[in-house]
Coordinates of C-alpha atoms in Angstrom, one line a residue:
M1 CA 254.9 42.0 173.1
S2 CA 254.8 41.2 169.3
T3 CA 256.3 43.9 167.1
L4 CA 254.0 46.0 165.0
E5 CA 255.0 48.7 162.6
F6 CA 253.8 52.2 163.1
T7 CA 254.4 55.4 161.2
E8 CA 256.6 58.2 162.4
R9 CA 253.4 60.3 163.1
E10 CA 251.9 57.5 165.1
E11 CA 255.0 57.0 167.2
T12 CA 255.1 60.8 167.8
F13 CA 251.5 60.6 168.9
R14 CA 252.3 57.7 171.3
L15 CA 255.1 59.7 172.9
E16 CA 253.0 62.8 173.3
A17 CA 250.2 60.8 175.0
R18 CA 252.7 59.0 177.2
D19 CA 254.3 62.2 178.3
W20 CA 251.0 64.0 179.0
L21 CA 249.7 61.0 181.0
A22 CA 253.0 60.9 183.0
A23 CA 252.5 64.5 183.9
N24 CA 248.8 64.5 184.6
N25 CA 247.6 61.1 185.6
P26 CA 246.1 61.1 189.2
G27 CA 246.3 57.4 189.5
R28 CA 243.6 55.3 191.1
L29 CA 240.7 57.5 192.3
P30 CA 237.9 56.6 194.8
S31 CA 235.3 54.3 193.3
M32 CA 233.1 56.2 190.8
D33 CA 230.2 54.2 192.3
T34 CA 230.3 56.6 195.3
A35 CA 229.3 60.3 195.3
E36 CA 232.9 61.3 196.2
G37 CA 234.4 59.1 193.5
A38 CA 231.9 60.2 190.9
A39 CA 232.9 63.8 191.5
A40 CA 236.6 63.0 191.3
H41 CA 236.2 61.1 188.0
R42 CA 234.2 64.0 186.6
E43 CA 237.2 66.3 187.5
W44 CA 239.5 63.9 185.7
E45 CA 237.3 64.1 182.6
R46 CA 237.7 67.9 182.7
T47 CA 241.4 67.5 182.9
L48 CA 241.4 65.1 179.9
A49 CA 239.2 67.4 177.9
S50 CA 241.5 70.4 178.7
G51 CA 244.4 68.6 177.0
R52 CA 242.1 67.3 174.2
W53 CA 242.8 63.7 175.3
S54 CA 239.2 62.9 176.2
V55 CA 238.0 61.8 172.8
V56 CA 241.1 61.8 170.5
A57 CA 239.3 60.2 167.5
W58 CA 236.5 62.8 167.4
P59 CA 236.5 65.8 165.1
E60 CA 238.3 68.9 166.5
A61 CA 235.0 70.7 166.4
Y62 CA 233.7 68.5 169.2
G63 CA 236.8 68.5 171.3
G64 CA 238.8 65.8 169.6
R65 CA 242.1 65.6 167.7
D66 CA 240.8 64.0 164.5
A67 CA 243.0 61.0 165.4
S68 CA 242.9 57.9 163.3
L69 CA 241.5 54.6 164.6
T70 CA 245.1 53.4 164.9
E71 CA 246.0 56.5 167.0
W72 CA 242.9 55.9 169.2
V73 CA 244.0 52.4 170.0
I74 CA 247.6 53.6 170.6
F75 CA 246.2 56.1 173.1
E76 CA 244.1 53.4 174.8
E77 CA 247.3 51.3 175.2
E78 CA 249.2 54.2 176.8
Y79 CA 246.2 55.1 179.0
Y80 CA 245.9 51.7 180.6
L81 CA 249.7 51.1 180.8
A82 CA 249.8 54.4 182.8
G83 CA 247.2 53.1 185.2
A84 CA 244.9 56.1 184.6
P85 CA 241.4 56.1 186.1
T86 CA 238.4 54.3 184.7
R87 CA 236.3 56.6 182.5
I88 CA 233.0 57.7 184.1
S89 CA 232.1 59.1 180.7
Q90 CA 232.4 55.6 179.0
N91 CA 228.7 55.1 178.3
G92 CA 228.5 58.5 176.6
I93 CA 231.7 58.7 174.6
S94 CA 232.1 55.1 173.7
L95 CA 228.5 53.8 173.3
L96 CA 226.2 56.7 172.7
A97 CA 228.4 59.2 170.8
P98 CA 229.1 56.9 167.8
I99 CA 225.3 56.5 167.5
I100 CA 224.7 60.2 167.6
F101 CA 227.4 60.7 165.0
G102 CA 225.8 58.1 162.8
H103 CA 222.1 58.6 163.5
G104 CA 221.7 61.9 165.3
T105 CA 220.6 65.3 164.0
E106 CA 222.9 68.3 163.9
A107 CA 221.0 69.8 166.8
Q108 CA 221.6 66.6 168.9
K109 CA 225.3 66.7 168.1
E110 CA 225.6 70.3 169.2
R111 CA 223.5 69.7 172.3
Y112 CA 225.2 66.6 173.7
L113 CA 228.6 65.8 172.3
R114 CA 230.8 68.5 173.8
D115 CA 229.3 68.0 177.3
M116 CA 230.2 64.3 177.1
T117 CA 233.9 65.1 176.7
D118 CA 234.5 66.9 180.0
G119 CA 232.2 65.1 182.4
T120 CA 229.4 67.8 182.3
L121 CA 227.0 65.1 181.2
V122 CA 227.3 61.5 182.4
W123 CA 225.0 59.0 180.7
A124 CA 223.3 55.9 182.0
Q125 CA 222.6 53.0 179.7
A126 CA 219.0 51.9 180.1
W127 CA 218.2 48.9 178.1
S128 CA 217.5 45.9 180.3
E129 CA 214.1 45.4 182.0
P130 CA 213.0 42.8 184.6
E131 CA 211.9 40.5 181.8
A132 CA 214.1 41.7 179.0
G133 CA 217.8 41.3 179.4
S134 CA 219.7 39.4 176.7
D135 CA 216.3 39.0 174.9
L136 CA 216.1 42.8 174.6
A137 CA 213.3 42.7 172.0
S138 CA 210.9 41.5 174.6
L139 CA 211.0 44.8 176.4
R140 CA 207.7 46.2 177.7
A141 CA 208.5 49.9 178.6
T142 CA 206.3 52.0 176.3
A143 CA 206.4 55.3 174.5
T144 CA 203.0 56.9 173.7
R145 CA 202.7 59.8 171.2
V146 CA 201.4 63.1 172.7
D147 CA 201.4 66.7 171.5
G148 CA 205.1 67.7 170.9
G149 CA 206.6 64.4 171.9
W150 CA 206.1 61.2 173.9
R151 CA 205.2 59.9 177.3
L152 CA 207.5 57.1 178.6
N153 CA 206.2 54.5 181.1
G154 CA 207.8 51.3 182.5
Q155 CA 210.9 50.1 184.2
K156 CA 214.6 49.6 183.3
T157 CA 217.0 47.8 185.4
W158 CA 220.8 47.2 185.7
S159 CA 221.3 50.7 184.3
S160 CA 225.0 51.3 184.5
R161 CA 226.2 54.7 185.9
A162 CA 222.5 55.7 186.7
P163 CA 223.0 56.4 190.4
F164 CA 225.2 59.4 189.6
A165 CA 224.4 60.1 186.0
D166 CA 222.6 63.1 184.4
R167 CA 220.8 61.6 181.4
G168 CA 220.0 58.2 180.0
F169 CA 219.5 56.4 176.7
G170 CA 217.3 53.4 175.9
L171 CA 214.7 51.6 173.9
F172 CA 210.9 51.9 174.4
R173 CA 208.0 50.2 172.5
S174 CA 206.3 53.0 170.5
D175 CA 204.1 50.6 168.4
P176 CA 202.7 47.8 170.5
A177 CA 201.0 46.3 167.4
A178 CA 204.2 45.8 165.5
E179 CA 206.5 42.7 165.5
R180 CA 208.7 42.7 168.6
H181 CA 211.9 43.8 166.7
R182 CA 209.8 46.6 165.1
G183 CA 207.9 49.4 166.6
L184 CA 210.8 50.3 169.0
T185 CA 212.2 53.8 169.3
Y186 CA 215.4 55.0 170.8
F187 CA 215.1 57.9 173.3
L188 CA 217.4 60.2 175.2
F189 CA 216.0 61.4 178.5
D190 CA 216.8 63.5 181.6
L191 CA 217.1 61.5 184.8
S192 CA 215.9 64.5 186.8
A193 CA 212.7 64.9 184.8
D194 CA 209.3 64.7 186.4
G195 CA 208.1 61.1 186.7
V196 CA 211.6 59.6 186.7
A197 CA 212.7 57.6 189.8
V198 CA 216.2 56.2 190.1
R199 CA 216.7 53.5 192.7
P200 CA 220.3 52.4 193.2
I201 CA 221.2 48.7 193.2
D202 CA 224.0 47.7 195.6
Q203 CA 226.8 45.6 194.2
L204 CA 228.9 42.9 195.9
D205 CA 231.1 45.7 197.4
G206 CA 228.1 47.6 198.7
T207 CA 228.4 50.5 196.2
P208 CA 225.6 51.4 193.8
G209 CA 227.1 50.8 190.3
F210 CA 223.7 50.2 188.8
A211 CA 220.1 51.3 189.3
E212 CA 216.5 50.6 188.5
I213 CA 214.8 53.5 186.6
F214 CA 211.1 53.9 186.8
F215 CA 209.2 56.0 184.3
D216 CA 205.7 57.4 185.1
D217 CA 204.3 59.4 182.3
V218 CA 207.7 61.0 181.6
F219 CA 207.6 63.6 178.8
V220 CA 210.3 63.5 176.2
S221 CA 210.2 65.8 173.2
D222 CA 210.6 64.8 169.6
D223 CA 214.0 66.4 169.7
D224 CA 215.2 63.5 171.9
V225 CA 214.3 60.7 169.5
L226 CA 217.6 59.2 168.3
G227 CA 217.2 57.9 164.7
G228 CA 213.7 57.5 163.2
V229 CA 210.6 56.6 165.1
G230 CA 210.3 52.8 164.9
D231 CA 214.0 52.4 164.0
G232 CA 215.1 51.8 167.6
W233 CA 216.3 48.2 167.1
K234 CA 218.6 49.2 164.3
V235 CA 220.0 52.0 166.4
A236 CA 220.4 49.8 169.5
M237 CA 222.2 47.1 167.6
S238 CA 224.7 49.8 166.5
T239 CA 225.3 50.6 170.1
A240 CA 225.6 46.8 170.9
G241 CA 228.2 46.5 168.2
N242 CA 230.3 49.3 169.8
E243 CA 230.0 47.6 173.2
R244 CA 230.9 44.1 172.1
G245 CA 233.5 45.2 169.5
L246 CA 236.3 47.9 169.6
S247 CA 235.1 50.7 171.7
L248 CA 234.3 49.3 175.2
R249 CA 237.2 47.0 176.0
S250 CA 240.3 48.1 174.3
P251 CA 243.3 45.7 174.5
G252 CA 245.3 48.2 176.5
R253 CA 243.2 47.4 179.5
F254 CA 244.0 43.7 179.4
C255 CA 247.7 44.0 178.4
A256 CA 248.2 46.4 181.3
A257 CA 246.5 44.0 183.7
A258 CA 248.6 41.0 182.3
E259 CA 251.8 43.0 182.9
R260 CA 250.7 43.7 186.5
L261 CA 249.9 40.0 186.9
V262 CA 253.5 39.1 185.8
E263 CA 254.9 41.6 188.3
L264 CA 252.7 40.1 191.1
Y265 CA 254.0 36.6 190.3
R266 CA 257.6 37.9 190.6
E267 CA 256.8 39.8 193.8
E268 CA 255.4 36.7 195.4
G269 CA 258.7 35.0 194.7
L270 CA 257.2 32.2 192.6
D271 CA 260.0 31.7 190.2
K272 CA 259.2 28.2 189.1
L273 CA 256.6 27.4 186.5
D274 CA 254.0 25.5 188.6
H275 CA 250.3 25.5 187.8
R276 CA 250.0 29.1 189.0
G277 CA 252.8 30.2 186.8
S278 CA 251.2 28.4 183.8
K279 CA 248.0 30.4 184.5
V280 CA 250.1 33.7 184.5
V281 CA 251.6 32.7 181.1
D282 CA 248.1 31.8 179.7
A283 CA 246.8 35.2 180.8
W284 CA 249.7 37.1 179.2
I285 CA 249.3 35.2 176.0
G286 CA 245.6 35.7 176.0
A287 CA 246.0 39.5 176.4
E288 CA 248.6 39.6 173.7
A289 CA 246.4 37.5 171.4
Y290 CA 243.5 39.9 172.0
R291 CA 245.8 42.8 171.3
L292 CA 246.9 41.4 167.9
Y293 CA 243.3 40.4 167.0
T294 CA 242.2 44.0 167.7
W295 CA 245.0 45.4 165.5
G296 CA 243.8 43.1 162.8
T297 CA 240.3 44.5 163.2
V298 CA 241.7 48.0 163.1
T299 CA 243.4 47.2 159.8
H300 CA 240.1 45.7 158.5
V301 CA 238.1 48.8 159.5
E302 CA 240.6 51.3 158.2
A303 CA 240.4 49.5 154.8
G304 CA 236.6 50.1 154.7
G305 CA 235.3 47.1 156.6
S306 CA 233.1 47.1 159.6
V307 CA 232.6 45.2 162.9
G308 CA 229.5 43.1 162.6
A309 CA 228.6 39.8 164.3
E310 CA 232.3 39.2 164.8
G311 CA 232.1 41.6 167.7
S312 CA 230.5 38.8 169.6
I313 CA 233.8 36.8 169.3
N314 CA 235.5 39.9 170.7
K315 CA 233.1 40.0 173.6
L316 CA 233.5 36.3 174.5
W317 CA 237.2 36.6 174.5
W318 CA 237.7 39.7 176.6
S319 CA 235.1 38.8 179.2
D320 CA 236.5 35.3 179.7
L321 CA 240.0 36.7 179.7
D322 CA 239.2 39.3 182.3
L323 CA 237.7 36.8 184.7
S324 CA 240.5 34.2 184.4
L325 CA 243.2 36.8 184.7
H326 CA 241.8 38.1 188.0
E327 CA 241.1 34.7 189.3
T328 CA 244.8 33.9 188.8
A329 CA 245.8 37.1 190.7
L330 CA 243.7 36.1 193.6
D331 CA 245.2 32.6 193.5
L332 CA 248.6 34.1 193.7
L333 CA 247.7 36.3 196.6
G334 CA 246.2 33.5 198.6
A335 CA 244.5 34.5 201.9
D336 CA 245.7 38.1 201.3
A337 CA 243.2 38.3 198.4
E338 CA 240.4 38.6 200.9
L339 CA 241.8 42.0 202.0
E340 CA 240.3 45.1 200.3
G341 CA 242.5 46.1 197.3
P342 CA 242.7 46.7 193.6
W343 CA 242.9 43.1 192.6
L344 CA 239.8 42.1 194.6
D345 CA 237.9 45.2 193.4
D346 CA 238.7 44.4 189.7
Y347 CA 237.9 40.7 190.2
L348 CA 234.4 41.6 191.5
F349 CA 233.9 43.7 188.5
S350 CA 235.2 41.0 186.1
L351 CA 232.4 38.7 187.3
S352 CA 229.9 40.9 185.4
G353 CA 231.8 40.6 182.1
P354 CA 230.0 37.4 180.9
I355 CA 226.7 39.0 181.6
Y356 CA 226.7 42.6 180.4
A357 CA 226.9 43.6 176.7
G358 CA 224.8 40.5 176.1
T359 CA 225.3 37.3 178.0
N360 CA 228.0 35.0 176.7
Q361 CA 225.4 32.2 176.1
I362 CA 223.6 34.6 173.7
Q363 CA 227.0 35.6 172.1
R364 CA 227.8 32.0 171.4
N365 CA 224.5 31.6 169.6
I366 CA 225.3 34.7 167.5
V367 CA 228.7 33.3 166.6
A368 CA 227.3 29.9 165.8
E369 CA 224.5 31.2 163.6
R370 CA 225.8 34.5 162.1
V371 CA 229.6 33.9 161.9
L372 CA 229.9 30.1 161.5
E373 CA 226.5 29.9 159.7
L374 CA 225.5 26.8 161.5
P375 CA 221.8 25.8 161.2
R376 CA 219.6 27.6 163.7
G377 CA 219.1 25.5 166.8
S378 CA 221.7 22.9 165.7
Q379 CA 223.1 22.7 169.2
K380 CA 220.8 21.0 171.6
G381 CA 219.9 23.5 174.3
G382 CA 221.7 26.3 172.4
A383 CA 225.4 27.0 171.8
Q384 CA 227.6 26.2 174.8

C-alpha cells in the first residue's frame, strides 16, 4: 500500500488497537439477520464498549476516547484487517449519533448515546416508503400534532436492522400544506410502542435483514423530535451525508477484502496474469485509490472543510468497487462459489450497494449538477 506519514501518537494508537483486536476479536459471527446472530453481535458490542473501542472518536463522557478523525480511520483499517464482525450498531453510531451530536438536545444525548455504544439500543433506519425511495421528499407518512407530542401514521419499508432493533429514526410529513422539501420533521420512535407493526422482509439468503414498519396512531412525545419541527429535511440530509461519505463505508473494509481477494487468487494457483488476474489487480488498485481518496478527505475535514455533495462520488466509488470485487472472487471460485460461504454471503450483500444510501442513478445526477455544475437535465434521460 502507498506510504502515508503518521505521528508517533497515531502509530501508538494503531498498535494498541491491533493488539486489542488480536486478543479479543471473535471472528465471523452468525448472521446478525437472525435472532442468534443479533444476540451474538450485541455481545460483541458490549465487549468493544468495555475496552472503549466501540466509538473511539466520541467524547470520553459518552464512552469514546476523544480520538481524532485520523485515529478513527486508523482504527477502522485495523478493525477490518483483523476480520472483526460487522457492527450491528452501525445505524446508531455512524448515522444517527452524528446527527444527535449536531442537532440533538442535551437530554437526547444523555438518553440515547451511551446505550448505542454497547448494543443496548440497536436502531433501525426508517426513511424509504413504498412510493418514496431515492425521491425521499415524496414521502407520505404523516405526523399530526396532539397534546404533548405527535401521532405517526403511514408505512416505511426497507428499514435496515428493523427485525431485531429496539428503536428507529425517520422522516414524517408534519405540514401537508408545505412544499415537499419543507414541512418534514425528524422523529425517534420505539419499535415496541403501541400501534407499531414490524414485518420482516426476507433477503436472497432467506434472512430478514430489512422490514416494513407500519404506524397506526403511534404517539411520540415532543422529546423525540430531532432538530426543529419542519427542519427534518436538513437533518435527514446530514444523515445522508454520513452514509454516503466517511462514516458508513471506511476504506479499511475494502482494503481488507482486496487483500483477501489476492490471497484467494494465489490459493487457486492462478499465477499468470489472465483476465481474472487483471480483475484482481483492478480491485486492489480500486481499494487503494479509495483509501487514498479517503485520507485526502480526512485531511480536508481536519483543516476545517466538510463532506458535501462530494460524498456522492464516494458512494458511487465504494458501491461499484464492492460489487466488482466480489464478482471477481466468485469468478475465481468457479462452481465452488455456489456453496454457502463468506464470499457468497458478502457478494449477495454487495448487490444492494448501488441501491441503498440513495441509488447510484440519483448519485450521478447529484455529481453532475452539484459537483460538476452541469446544467440541470443536460443529460438526456438523466446522468448515466
